[in-house]
Amino acid sequence: MTVIRRRRVLQSALAAAVLGASGLAGAAAVAGATRGGYFRAALGGARISDSWDARTHAGLFMSAAAQGAVFDTLTEVAAGGALRGELATGWSASPDARVWTFDLRTGVRFHNGKAFGAEDVLASLALHRDTASPARPIVAEIEEMRATAPHQVQFTLATGNADFPYLLADYHLLIYPAGQIAEAMARGIGTGLYRVERFEPGRRFIGRRVAEHYKDGRAGWFDGVDFLAMNDPRERLEALRSGRVDAIDRLPAAEAGALQAEPRFTVQSLAGNQHYGFALRTDLAPFADPHLRQALKASVDRAAMVAEILQGHGSIGQDSPIGPANPYFAALEPQGFDPERARWHLSQAGLEGIALPMLVSEAAFDGATRAAELYRESAAQAGISLELRQLPSETRWPRDSAGFRAGGWSGRATEDWAFSTVLTEAAPWNATRGGSGRFGALLREARAEFDSARRAELYAEMQRISRDEGGLILPMYANHLQAHSARIATPQRVGAMRAMDDSRMAERWWMA
């Protein structure tokens, strides 16, 4: 095995980032951080069915409690986007990036005292061969995984993948103790900085700082953390203003200016890859008709939606899950609002005057209801009648039941990671059921391509296919809008891959 140092690999900025992380022992000490205090946050995305089974995690509440506090993954995406080791200390690859070897930390113990080793990694990743896991597309690409030493694992992939170490930072790929996984899922037993003291699914998580941890001096500054589940953004804002909590996620855009004007609060508006919009089931009539999809794309007034819903905290989207923070973002021209073009496509489909039901819930994104109303108003100019079917904010509908629905997603750090999660045939989060044919072939080619220029071409074509032919209608790239009180201090760089410092605020923030 050889660490990737070939010139052709270094031509890829992403592969260079992976190379730069190899052997990294962890983050450096944080200037100004002090130990102590109790951190309280009100977070959305909670469900009564929440558990420590990572295969079920979808919202911020559980990702912050699990990957952000109680458990660890093999790798971690730092706030600036660079990759670094977490339970892995380094990695190397064969020249074709098909065989990867990871060195694991020694001296690490789970919260129940069990020593961490290679068998824990193998058992934990094997869980995601289950078709219900959102991380199944990642693990499905592993043809073989084995322990080559007590603290070393080797993965043989179906095809080369220069991004593979990034994929292992997925928040679903938590590491559990082998032979005790059922107990670990029941009680929350990980190797993270915080031990579970109290857990009420969909309601509350309290964690206490582990006395001695391998991240000491580099992360985990609070003595304890308390996460309250609040799916209503107004309730979260009131909890912050009243002093009940120190931080909140998904601050309503309309409230950001007023809150920022109060000296006791800091508002964070962070641009990443998060996007808001709508998804069409391309395998269902009438959305299987490409002319109808084009008509629906042309009937969105994106500028009006961005102005009212985001109020300056975002930009116009281009109907692809790849965002401005991705290394191969193509910056394509978005579909314009053109009612006449939409009418022409409807006539080609023989669907003039069509009425379409759309499922809407504030669980999709804050402002989803108003965004759907704006869509209904602009679509009416093209002769399309959208019938909005409102669901309670705490309701999550089965993905298989929705032909046309509102949705939002934080995106992923790499193109392969993003496309594999939402636009491949095997992806559980593929709301459009697209991604086959040429799109799938391009994904496989780009995954194993090391030349940066060629990779950029492949990913640009995939983004064009998504924009021009796919079932995603994404009018908005939305900043992560969140806030904390003056009691809390943060690093100068705060992660924007996901909300709340990539869900890791319990590790990265401290008392001011």
Short mmCIF file of C-alpha atoms in Angstrom, two decimals:
data_model
loop_
_atom_site.label_atom_id
_atom_site.label_comp_id
_atom_site.label_asym_id
_atom_site.label_seq_id
_atom_site.Cartn_x
_atom_site.Cartn_y
_atom_site.Cartn_z
CA MET A 1 0.00 0.00 0.00
CA THR A 2 1.21 3.52 -0.79
CA VAL A 3 -0.02 6.89 0.37
CA ILE A 4 -1.37 8.73 -2.68
CA ARG A 5 1.42 11.02 -3.92
CA ARG A 6 1.12 10.62 -7.67
CA ARG A 7 1.07 13.84 -9.67
CA ARG A 8 -2.23 13.02 -11.33
CA VAL A 9 -3.90 12.61 -7.94
CA LEU A 10 -2.55 15.91 -6.70
CA GLN A 11 -4.10 17.59 -9.71
CA SER A 12 -7.39 17.08 -7.91
CA ALA A 13 -7.97 19.64 -5.17
CA LEU A 14 -10.23 17.21 -3.39
CA ALA A 15 -7.74 14.36 -3.52
CA ALA A 16 -5.08 16.74 -2.26
CA ALA A 17 -7.31 17.55 0.70
CA VAL A 18 -7.65 13.85 1.46
CA LEU A 19 -3.90 13.43 1.18
CA GLY A 20 -3.26 16.36 3.46
CA ALA A 21 -5.37 14.73 6.14
CA SER A 22 -3.59 11.39 6.10
CA GLY A 23 -1.88 10.73 9.38
CA LEU A 24 -3.47 13.74 11.05
CA ALA A 25 -3.74 13.04 14.77
CA GLY A 26 -6.52 15.53 15.35
CA ALA A 27 -7.35 19.19 15.63
CA ALA A 28 -4.90 21.61 17.19
CA ALA A 29 -5.57 23.36 20.48
CA VAL A 30 -8.20 26.12 20.17
CA ALA A 31 -7.03 29.60 21.14
CA GLY A 32 -9.12 31.15 23.90
CA ALA A 33 -11.15 28.05 24.69
CA THR A 34 -11.71 27.32 28.37
CA ARG A 35 -13.16 24.30 30.12
CA GLY A 36 -16.35 24.41 32.19
CA GLY A 37 -19.98 25.43 32.13
CA TYR A 38 -23.22 23.95 30.94
CA PHE A 39 -24.43 24.42 27.35
CA ARG A 40 -28.15 24.46 26.52
CA ALA A 41 -29.55 24.41 23.00
CA ALA A 42 -33.02 24.24 21.45
CA LEU A 43 -32.91 22.19 18.25
CA GLY A 44 -35.33 21.22 15.52
CA GLY A 45 -35.61 18.00 13.56
CA ALA A 46 -36.68 15.84 16.51
CA ARG A 47 -39.12 12.92 16.42
CA ILE A 48 -40.72 10.80 19.12
CA SER A 49 -39.27 7.78 17.29
CA ASP A 50 -35.68 9.07 17.73
CA SER A 51 -33.15 6.54 19.00
CA TRP A 52 -29.41 5.91 19.12
CA ASP A 53 -29.70 3.77 15.99
CA ALA A 54 -27.82 5.91 13.46
CA ARG A 55 -29.68 4.31 10.57
CA THR A 56 -32.75 6.31 11.63
CA HIS A 57 -31.07 9.70 12.06
CA ALA A 58 -32.35 12.49 9.81
CA GLY A 59 -32.78 15.71 11.81
CA LEU A 60 -30.38 18.00 13.65
CA PHE A 61 -31.50 17.00 17.14
CA MET A 62 -30.16 13.45 16.80
CA SER A 63 -27.12 14.24 14.66
CA ALA A 64 -26.01 16.81 17.26
CA ALA A 65 -26.62 14.41 20.14
CA ALA A 66 -25.10 11.38 18.41
CA GLN A 67 -22.17 12.30 16.14
CA GLY A 68 -21.83 15.68 17.83
CA ALA A 69 -21.61 14.42 21.41
CA VAL A 70 -21.96 10.71 22.27
CA PHE A 71 -20.37 8.87 19.32
CA ASP A 72 -17.46 9.23 16.92
CA THR A 73 -16.90 8.39 13.27
CA LEU A 74 -13.64 7.35 11.59
CA THR A 75 -13.08 10.74 10.00
CA GLU A 76 -14.34 14.27 10.54
CA VAL A 77 -14.83 17.23 8.22
CA ALA A 78 -13.36 20.26 9.99
CA ALA A 79 -15.11 23.63 10.02
CA GLY A 80 -13.02 24.82 7.07
CA GLY A 81 -13.86 21.76 4.97
CA ALA A 82 -10.58 19.89 5.40
CA LEU A 83 -10.69 16.25 6.38
CA ARG A 84 -9.08 15.00 9.59
CA GLY A 85 -8.99 11.81 11.55
CA GLU A 86 -11.33 11.08 14.43
CA LEU A 87 -11.17 7.40 15.39
CA ALA A 88 -8.78 6.96 12.47
CA THR A 89 -5.31 8.47 12.72
CA GLY A 90 -4.29 8.04 9.10
CA TRP A 91 -5.05 6.27 5.83
CA SER A 92 -3.36 5.17 2.65
CA ALA A 93 -4.59 3.87 -0.70
CA SER A 94 -3.58 1.73 -3.64
CA PRO A 95 -2.64 3.72 -6.77
CA ASP A 96 -6.15 3.28 -8.17
CA ALA A 97 -7.78 4.32 -4.86
CA ARG A 98 -9.68 1.03 -4.74
CA VAL A 99 -8.01 -0.46 -1.65
CA TRP A 100 -7.87 1.76 1.43
CA THR A 101 -6.10 1.01 4.72
CA PHE A 102 -6.98 2.96 7.86
CA ASP A 103 -4.92 3.10 11.05
CA LEU A 104 -7.06 3.38 14.18
CA ARG A 105 -6.52 5.10 17.50
CA THR A 106 -5.18 3.11 20.38
CA GLY A 107 -6.13 3.65 24.01
CA VAL A 108 -9.73 4.64 23.21
CA ARG A 109 -12.57 3.16 25.28
CA PHE A 110 -16.33 3.14 24.93
CA HIS A 111 -18.38 4.65 27.73
CA ASN A 112 -18.96 1.18 29.19
CA GLY A 113 -15.21 0.52 29.40
CA LYS A 114 -14.82 -1.69 26.33
CA ALA A 115 -11.60 -1.05 24.40
CA PHE A 116 -12.01 0.24 20.85
CA GLY A 117 -10.51 -1.68 17.96
CA ALA A 118 -10.86 -2.86 14.38
CA GLU A 119 -13.73 -5.28 15.05
CA ASP A 120 -15.90 -2.39 16.24
CA VAL A 121 -15.42 -0.62 12.92
CA LEU A 122 -16.29 -3.71 10.89
CA ALA A 123 -19.41 -4.50 12.93
CA SER A 124 -20.62 -0.90 12.86
CA LEU A 125 -20.25 -0.40 9.13
CA ALA A 126 -21.86 -3.78 8.41
CA LEU A 127 -25.09 -2.43 9.92
CA HIS A 128 -25.55 -0.21 6.88
CA ARG A 129 -25.86 -3.01 4.42
CA ASP A 130 -29.46 -2.83 5.59
CA THR A 131 -31.47 -1.25 2.76
CA ALA A 132 -33.13 1.11 5.26
CA SER A 133 -29.91 2.95 6.06
CA PRO A 134 -29.26 6.34 4.42
CA ALA A 135 -25.57 5.34 4.38
CA ARG A 136 -26.19 2.16 2.41
CA PRO A 137 -24.90 3.67 -0.87
CA ILE A 138 -21.54 4.25 0.84
CA VAL A 139 -21.20 0.81 2.39
CA ALA A 140 -22.60 -0.94 -0.69
CA GLU A 141 -19.49 0.15 -2.60
CA ILE A 142 -17.28 -1.83 -0.18
CA GLU A 143 -16.68 -5.29 -1.66
CA GLU A 144 -14.62 -6.46 1.31
CA MET A 145 -13.61 -5.09 4.68
CA ARG A 146 -11.30 -6.82 7.11
CA ALA A 147 -9.10 -6.25 10.11
CA THR A 148 -5.41 -6.36 9.14
CA ALA A 149 -4.30 -5.70 12.73
CA PRO A 150 -6.03 -5.01 16.07
CA HIS A 151 -6.06 -1.30 15.19
CA GLN A 152 -6.08 -1.36 11.41
CA VAL A 153 -8.82 -2.01 8.86
CA GLN A 154 -8.70 -2.43 5.10
CA PHE A 155 -11.49 -1.73 2.62
CA THR A 156 -11.63 -3.01 -0.96
CA LEU A 157 -14.06 -0.97 -3.05
CA ALA A 158 -15.99 -2.03 -6.13
CA THR A 159 -14.37 0.87 -8.00
CA GLY A 160 -11.71 3.40 -7.10
CA ASN A 161 -12.93 6.38 -5.08
CA ALA A 162 -10.59 9.26 -4.25
CA ASP A 163 -13.23 10.67 -1.87
CA PHE A 164 -13.65 7.55 0.24
CA PRO A 165 -12.16 8.94 3.49
CA TYR A 166 -14.65 11.83 3.28
CA LEU A 167 -17.56 9.40 3.06
CA LEU A 168 -16.62 7.80 6.37
CA ALA A 169 -17.39 11.12 8.07
CA ASP A 170 -21.10 10.61 7.31
CA TYR A 171 -23.09 11.13 10.52
CA HIS A 172 -24.84 7.78 10.07
CA LEU A 173 -21.57 5.83 10.22
CA LEU A 174 -21.20 5.94 14.00
CA ILE A 175 -18.92 3.41 15.64
CA TYR A 176 -20.54 1.05 18.16
CA PRO A 177 -18.93 -1.62 20.38
CA ALA A 178 -18.90 -4.96 18.53
CA GLY A 179 -20.97 -7.65 20.23
CA GLN A 180 -22.82 -4.99 22.24
CA ILE A 181 -24.51 -2.99 19.50
CA ALA A 182 -28.07 -3.60 20.67
CA GLU A 183 -27.16 -2.38 24.15
CA ALA A 184 -25.26 0.59 22.72
CA MET A 185 -28.28 1.61 20.67
CA ALA A 186 -30.56 1.23 23.67
CA ARG A 187 -28.38 3.20 26.11
CA GLY A 188 -26.24 5.42 23.89
CA ILE A 189 -22.77 3.89 24.39
CA GLY A 190 -20.12 5.49 22.22
CA THR A 191 -16.59 6.84 22.36
CA GLY A 192 -17.62 10.51 22.18
CA LEU A 193 -16.85 13.40 24.51
CA TYR A 194 -20.19 13.21 26.33
CA ARG A 195 -21.74 10.29 28.17
CA VAL A 196 -25.54 9.94 28.13
CA GLU A 197 -27.11 11.00 31.41
CA ARG A 198 -30.68 11.35 30.19
CA PHE A 199 -32.41 10.72 26.89
CA GLU A 200 -36.09 11.25 26.10
CA PRO A 201 -36.73 10.51 22.41
CA GLY A 202 -37.99 13.55 20.57
CA ARG A 203 -37.80 15.64 23.73
CA ARG A 204 -34.43 15.97 25.45
CA PHE A 205 -30.83 14.82 25.68
CA ILE A 206 -28.47 15.53 28.58
CA GLY A 207 -24.82 14.55 28.37
CA ARG A 208 -21.94 14.78 30.84
CA ARG A 209 -18.33 15.32 29.82
CA VAL A 210 -16.16 12.20 29.90
CA ALA A 211 -13.45 12.66 32.52
CA GLU A 212 -10.52 11.59 30.32
CA HIS A 213 -10.80 11.64 26.55
CA TYR A 214 -8.45 11.49 23.59
CA LYS A 215 -9.66 14.94 22.48
CA ASP A 216 -8.73 16.62 25.76
CA GLY A 217 -7.27 20.07 25.15
CA ARG A 218 -8.61 20.17 21.59
CA ALA A 219 -12.40 19.80 21.91
CA GLY A 220 -15.19 19.21 24.41
CA TRP A 221 -15.06 22.31 26.59
CA PHE A 222 -18.42 22.10 28.37
CA ASP A 223 -18.93 20.10 31.57
CA GLY A 224 -22.37 19.16 30.31
CA VAL A 225 -24.82 19.72 27.46
CA ASP A 226 -28.61 19.86 27.43
CA PHE A 227 -30.46 19.68 24.10
CA LEU A 228 -34.18 20.48 24.10
CA ALA A 229 -36.21 19.31 21.12
CA MET A 230 -38.24 22.21 19.71
CA ASN A 231 -39.49 21.81 16.16
CA ASP A 232 -41.34 25.13 16.16
CA PRO A 233 -38.91 27.95 15.19
CA ARG A 234 -40.90 30.54 17.13
CA GLU A 235 -40.68 28.41 20.26
CA ARG A 236 -36.92 28.10 19.80
CA LEU A 237 -36.55 31.86 19.39
CA GLU A 238 -38.59 32.55 22.53
CA ALA A 239 -36.46 30.04 24.47
CA LEU A 240 -33.33 31.92 23.43
CA ARG A 241 -34.70 35.37 24.21
CA SER A 242 -35.99 34.25 27.62
CA GLY A 243 -32.59 32.79 28.57
CA ARG A 244 -33.89 29.25 28.76
CA VAL A 245 -31.30 28.13 26.20
CA ASP A 246 -27.98 29.46 24.92
CA ALA A 247 -28.33 28.63 21.23
CA ILE A 248 -30.87 27.77 18.55
CA ASP A 249 -30.83 26.48 14.99
CA ARG A 250 -32.98 27.56 12.01
CA LEU A 251 -33.61 31.11 13.10
CA PRO A 252 -36.52 32.53 11.05
CA ALA A 253 -35.07 34.87 8.41
CA ALA A 254 -37.62 37.55 9.28
CA GLU A 255 -36.31 37.67 12.86
CA ALA A 256 -32.58 37.72 12.11
CA GLY A 257 -32.18 41.50 11.86
CA ALA A 258 -33.99 42.29 15.08
CA LEU A 259 -32.13 39.63 17.03
CA GLN A 260 -28.75 40.74 15.69
CA ALA A 261 -29.51 44.28 16.90
CA GLU A 262 -29.64 43.00 20.48
CA PRO A 263 -26.11 43.06 21.98
CA ARG A 264 -26.71 39.91 24.02
CA PHE A 265 -27.08 37.72 20.92
CA THR A 266 -24.96 36.75 17.93
CA VAL A 267 -26.59 35.69 14.67
CA GLN A 268 -24.67 33.34 12.37
CA SER A 269 -25.62 33.40 8.68
CA LEU A 270 -23.38 30.77 7.08
CA ALA A 271 -23.31 29.92 3.39
CA GLY A 272 -22.85 26.23 2.63
CA ASN A 273 -24.66 23.78 0.37
CA GLN A 274 -28.08 23.85 2.05
CA HIS A 275 -30.94 24.18 -0.39
CA TYR A 276 -34.72 24.48 -0.22
CA GLY A 277 -37.28 23.49 -2.82
CA PHE A 278 -39.47 20.73 -4.17
CA ALA A 279 -39.10 17.16 -5.44
CA LEU A 280 -41.01 15.32 -8.16
CA ARG A 281 -41.29 11.53 -8.39
CA THR A 282 -40.00 10.97 -11.93
CA ASP A 283 -41.16 7.34 -11.86
CA LEU A 284 -44.80 8.34 -11.39
CA ALA A 285 -47.31 9.83 -13.81
CA PRO A 286 -47.59 12.62 -14.71
CA PHE A 287 -44.11 13.63 -13.50
CA ALA A 288 -42.45 10.98 -15.65
CA ASP A 289 -43.14 13.28 -18.60
CA PRO A 290 -40.00 15.46 -19.13
CA HIS A 291 -42.10 18.25 -20.63
CA LEU A 292 -44.13 18.54 -17.42
CA ARG A 293 -40.94 18.70 -15.38
CA GLN A 294 -39.63 21.47 -17.62
CA ALA A 295 -42.94 23.32 -17.31
CA LEU A 296 -42.76 23.16 -13.52
CA LYS A 297 -39.16 24.37 -13.50
CA ALA A 298 -40.01 27.31 -15.77
CA SER A 299 -43.00 28.33 -13.63
CA VAL A 300 -40.99 29.10 -10.46
CA ASP A 301 -40.21 32.74 -9.75
CA ARG A 302 -36.91 32.00 -8.01
CA ALA A 303 -35.90 35.60 -7.39
CA ALA A 304 -39.20 36.37 -5.64
CA MET A 305 -38.90 33.24 -3.53
CA VAL A 306 -35.31 33.98 -2.47
CA ALA A 307 -36.21 37.59 -1.62
CA GLU A 308 -39.21 36.76 0.56
CA ILE A 309 -38.27 33.44 2.14
CA LEU A 310 -34.54 33.98 2.72
CA GLN A 311 -34.51 37.78 3.01
CA GLY A 312 -30.90 38.10 1.96
CA HIS A 313 -29.62 34.93 3.64
CA GLY A 314 -29.03 32.86 0.53
CA SER A 315 -29.04 32.89 -3.27
CA ILE A 316 -30.86 31.49 -6.33
CA GLY A 317 -30.56 27.72 -6.77
CA GLN A 318 -30.06 25.70 -9.94
CA ASP A 319 -31.96 22.43 -9.37
CA SER A 320 -28.97 20.33 -8.33
CA PRO A 321 -27.91 18.95 -4.92
CA ILE A 322 -24.42 20.34 -5.56
CA GLY A 323 -23.95 23.72 -3.87
CA PRO A 324 -21.56 26.68 -3.94
CA ALA A 325 -19.34 25.17 -1.22
CA ASN A 326 -18.67 21.98 -3.21
CA PRO A 327 -15.26 21.86 -4.92
CA TYR A 328 -16.72 21.13 -8.37
CA PHE A 329 -19.74 23.44 -8.23
CA ALA A 330 -20.46 24.32 -11.87
CA ALA A 331 -22.23 27.69 -11.34
CA LEU A 332 -24.70 26.95 -14.15
CA GLU A 333 -27.30 29.45 -15.25
CA PRO A 334 -30.45 28.72 -13.23
CA GLN A 335 -33.73 28.03 -14.99
CA GLY A 336 -35.50 31.36 -15.47
CA PHE A 337 -39.11 32.22 -14.69
CA ASP A 338 -40.81 31.95 -18.08
CA PRO A 339 -44.58 31.28 -18.05
CA GLU A 340 -44.76 31.18 -21.86
CA ARG A 341 -42.08 28.52 -22.08
CA ALA A 342 -43.90 26.59 -19.34
CA ARG A 343 -47.13 26.75 -21.37
CA TRP A 344 -45.31 25.43 -24.45
CA HIS A 345 -43.98 22.44 -22.50
CA LEU A 346 -47.46 21.76 -21.13
CA SER A 347 -48.87 21.73 -24.63
CA GLN A 348 -46.18 19.29 -25.75
CA ALA A 349 -47.16 17.01 -22.87
CA GLY A 350 -50.88 17.46 -23.58
CA LEU A 351 -51.39 18.65 -20.00
CA GLU A 352 -52.71 22.19 -20.41
CA GLY A 353 -54.61 23.36 -17.34
CA ILE A 354 -53.31 20.50 -15.18
CA ALA A 355 -53.99 20.49 -11.42
CA LEU A 356 -51.31 18.95 -9.21
CA PRO A 357 -51.41 18.16 -5.48
CA MET A 358 -48.32 19.19 -3.49
CA LEU A 359 -47.52 18.07 0.07
CA VAL A 360 -46.21 20.89 2.26
CA SER A 361 -44.93 20.91 5.83
CA GLU A 362 -42.79 23.30 7.83
CA ALA A 363 -40.78 20.20 8.72
CA ALA A 364 -39.30 20.48 5.21
CA PHE A 365 -37.82 23.93 5.86
CA ASP A 366 -38.83 27.10 7.66
CA GLY A 367 -41.04 29.07 5.30
CA ALA A 368 -42.00 26.02 3.24
CA THR A 369 -45.69 26.90 3.35
CA ARG A 370 -45.13 30.44 2.12
CA ALA A 371 -42.68 29.19 -0.54
CA ALA A 372 -45.35 26.78 -1.79
CA GLU A 373 -47.89 29.63 -1.90
CA LEU A 374 -45.47 31.72 -3.98
CA TYR A 375 -44.98 28.74 -6.28
CA ARG A 376 -48.73 28.35 -6.63
CA GLU A 377 -49.05 32.04 -7.59
CA SER A 378 -46.30 31.95 -10.22
CA ALA A 379 -47.40 28.56 -11.63
CA ALA A 380 -50.93 29.91 -12.12
CA GLN A 381 -49.48 32.34 -14.69
CA ALA A 382 -48.43 29.30 -16.72
CA GLY A 383 -51.82 27.60 -16.43
CA ILE A 384 -50.74 25.13 -13.72
CA SER A 385 -52.95 24.75 -10.65
CA LEU A 386 -51.07 23.64 -7.53
CA GLU A 387 -53.28 22.24 -4.78
CA LEU A 388 -51.40 22.57 -1.50
CA ARG A 389 -51.95 19.85 1.07
CA GLN A 390 -50.69 21.09 4.40
CA LEU A 391 -49.29 18.68 6.98
CA PRO A 392 -48.44 19.54 10.63
CA SER A 393 -44.84 20.64 11.20
CA GLU A 394 -44.14 17.56 13.33
CA THR A 395 -45.30 15.21 10.56
CA ARG A 396 -42.89 13.47 8.22
CA TRP A 397 -44.61 11.76 5.33
CA PRO A 398 -43.37 8.50 3.84
CA ARG A 399 -41.11 9.35 0.90
CA ASP A 400 -42.76 6.70 -1.26
CA SER A 401 -46.15 8.39 -0.93
CA ALA A 402 -45.29 11.84 -2.21
CA GLY A 403 -45.35 12.53 -5.94
CA PHE A 404 -44.72 16.26 -5.43
CA ARG A 405 -43.53 17.68 -2.13
CA ALA A 406 -41.56 20.42 -0.45
CA GLY A 407 -38.13 19.50 0.86
CA GLY A 408 -34.83 20.83 2.13
CA TRP A 409 -31.37 19.35 2.57
CA SER A 410 -28.02 20.47 3.96
CA GLY A 411 -26.01 18.91 1.13
CA ARG A 412 -22.68 17.13 1.54
CA ALA A 413 -19.00 18.11 1.42
CA THR A 414 -18.20 16.33 -1.85
CA GLU A 415 -20.04 15.80 -5.13
CA ASP A 416 -19.90 12.01 -4.98
CA TRP A 417 -21.21 12.05 -1.42
CA ALA A 418 -24.11 14.34 -2.35
CA PHE A 419 -25.10 12.55 -5.55
CA SER A 420 -24.77 9.11 -3.93
CA THR A 421 -27.04 10.14 -1.07
CA VAL A 422 -29.95 11.61 -3.03
CA LEU A 423 -29.62 10.88 -6.76
CA THR A 424 -28.72 7.23 -7.21
CA GLU A 425 -31.18 4.39 -7.67
CA ALA A 426 -30.11 2.72 -4.39
CA ALA A 427 -30.20 5.89 -2.29
CA PRO A 428 -32.93 5.77 0.39
CA TRP A 429 -33.17 9.57 0.24
CA ASN A 430 -33.77 9.68 -3.50
CA ALA A 431 -37.06 11.56 -3.48
CA THR A 432 -37.14 11.85 -7.29
CA ARG A 433 -36.25 8.23 -8.12
CA GLY A 434 -33.86 9.57 -10.76
CA GLY A 435 -30.14 8.91 -11.21
CA SER A 436 -30.13 5.95 -13.59
CA GLY A 437 -28.86 5.66 -17.15
CA ARG A 438 -26.19 8.13 -18.23
CA PHE A 439 -26.30 9.92 -14.88
CA GLY A 440 -25.31 6.75 -13.04
CA ALA A 441 -22.55 6.00 -15.55
CA LEU A 442 -21.11 9.50 -15.12
CA LEU A 443 -21.16 9.11 -11.33
CA ARG A 444 -19.17 5.89 -11.51
CA GLU A 445 -16.66 7.42 -13.90
CA ALA A 446 -16.18 10.59 -11.83
CA ARG A 447 -15.76 8.62 -8.62
CA ALA A 448 -12.63 6.89 -9.91
CA GLU A 449 -11.24 9.85 -11.89
CA PHE A 450 -8.12 11.55 -10.52
CA ASP A 451 -7.59 14.28 -13.10
CA SER A 452 -9.15 17.46 -11.74
CA ALA A 453 -10.10 18.94 -15.12
CA ARG A 454 -11.83 15.75 -16.25
CA ARG A 455 -13.58 15.41 -12.92
CA ALA A 456 -14.88 18.95 -13.23
CA GLU A 457 -16.30 18.13 -16.68
CA LEU A 458 -18.07 15.03 -15.42
CA TYR A 459 -19.61 16.70 -12.39
CA ALA A 460 -20.66 19.71 -14.48
CA GLU A 461 -22.50 17.44 -16.90
CA MET A 462 -24.24 15.69 -13.99
CA GLN A 463 -25.33 19.05 -12.61
CA ARG A 464 -26.70 20.02 -16.04
CA ILE A 465 -28.64 16.75 -16.25
CA SER A 466 -30.12 17.39 -12.81
CA ARG A 467 -31.05 20.95 -13.77
CA ASP A 468 -32.45 20.20 -17.23
CA GLU A 469 -33.95 16.71 -16.88
CA GLY A 470 -34.24 15.78 -13.21
CA GLY A 471 -37.04 15.97 -10.70
CA LEU A 472 -35.42 18.43 -8.28
CA ILE A 473 -36.74 21.98 -8.29
CA LEU A 474 -34.44 23.91 -5.95
CA PRO A 475 -35.04 27.65 -6.21
CA MET A 476 -32.88 28.54 -3.18
CA TYR A 477 -29.45 27.97 -1.67
CA ALA A 478 -30.21 28.83 1.95
CA ASN A 479 -27.64 29.97 4.48
CA HIS A 480 -27.58 28.21 7.83
CA LEU A 481 -29.24 30.81 10.04
CA GLN A 482 -28.69 30.25 13.76
CA ALA A 483 -27.99 32.23 16.91
CA HIS A 484 -26.39 32.04 20.34
CA SER A 485 -26.27 34.19 23.46
CA ALA A 486 -23.30 36.22 24.70
CA ARG A 487 -22.63 33.44 27.22
CA ILE A 488 -21.22 31.30 24.40
CA ALA A 489 -17.98 31.69 22.43
CA THR A 490 -17.18 29.99 19.14
CA PRO A 491 -14.08 29.50 16.99
CA GLN A 492 -13.47 32.13 14.31
CA ARG A 493 -14.44 29.58 11.65
CA VAL A 494 -17.78 27.83 12.17
CA GLY A 495 -18.67 24.84 10.02
CA ALA A 496 -21.46 25.17 7.44
CA MET A 497 -21.65 21.65 6.02
CA ARG A 498 -24.60 21.23 8.38
CA ALA A 499 -26.28 23.51 10.90
CA MET A 500 -24.75 24.36 14.27
CA ASP A 501 -21.09 23.98 13.32
CA ASP A 502 -21.72 20.75 11.41
CA SER A 503 -23.80 19.51 14.39
CA ARG A 504 -20.64 19.58 16.52
CA MET A 505 -21.20 22.69 18.62
CA ALA A 506 -21.05 20.59 21.81
CA GLU A 507 -17.45 19.74 20.90
CA ARG A 508 -16.28 23.01 19.35
CA TRP A 509 -17.91 25.86 21.35
CA TRP A 510 -17.26 27.00 24.93
CA MET A 511 -18.46 29.42 27.63
CA ALA A 512 -17.47 33.03 26.99
#
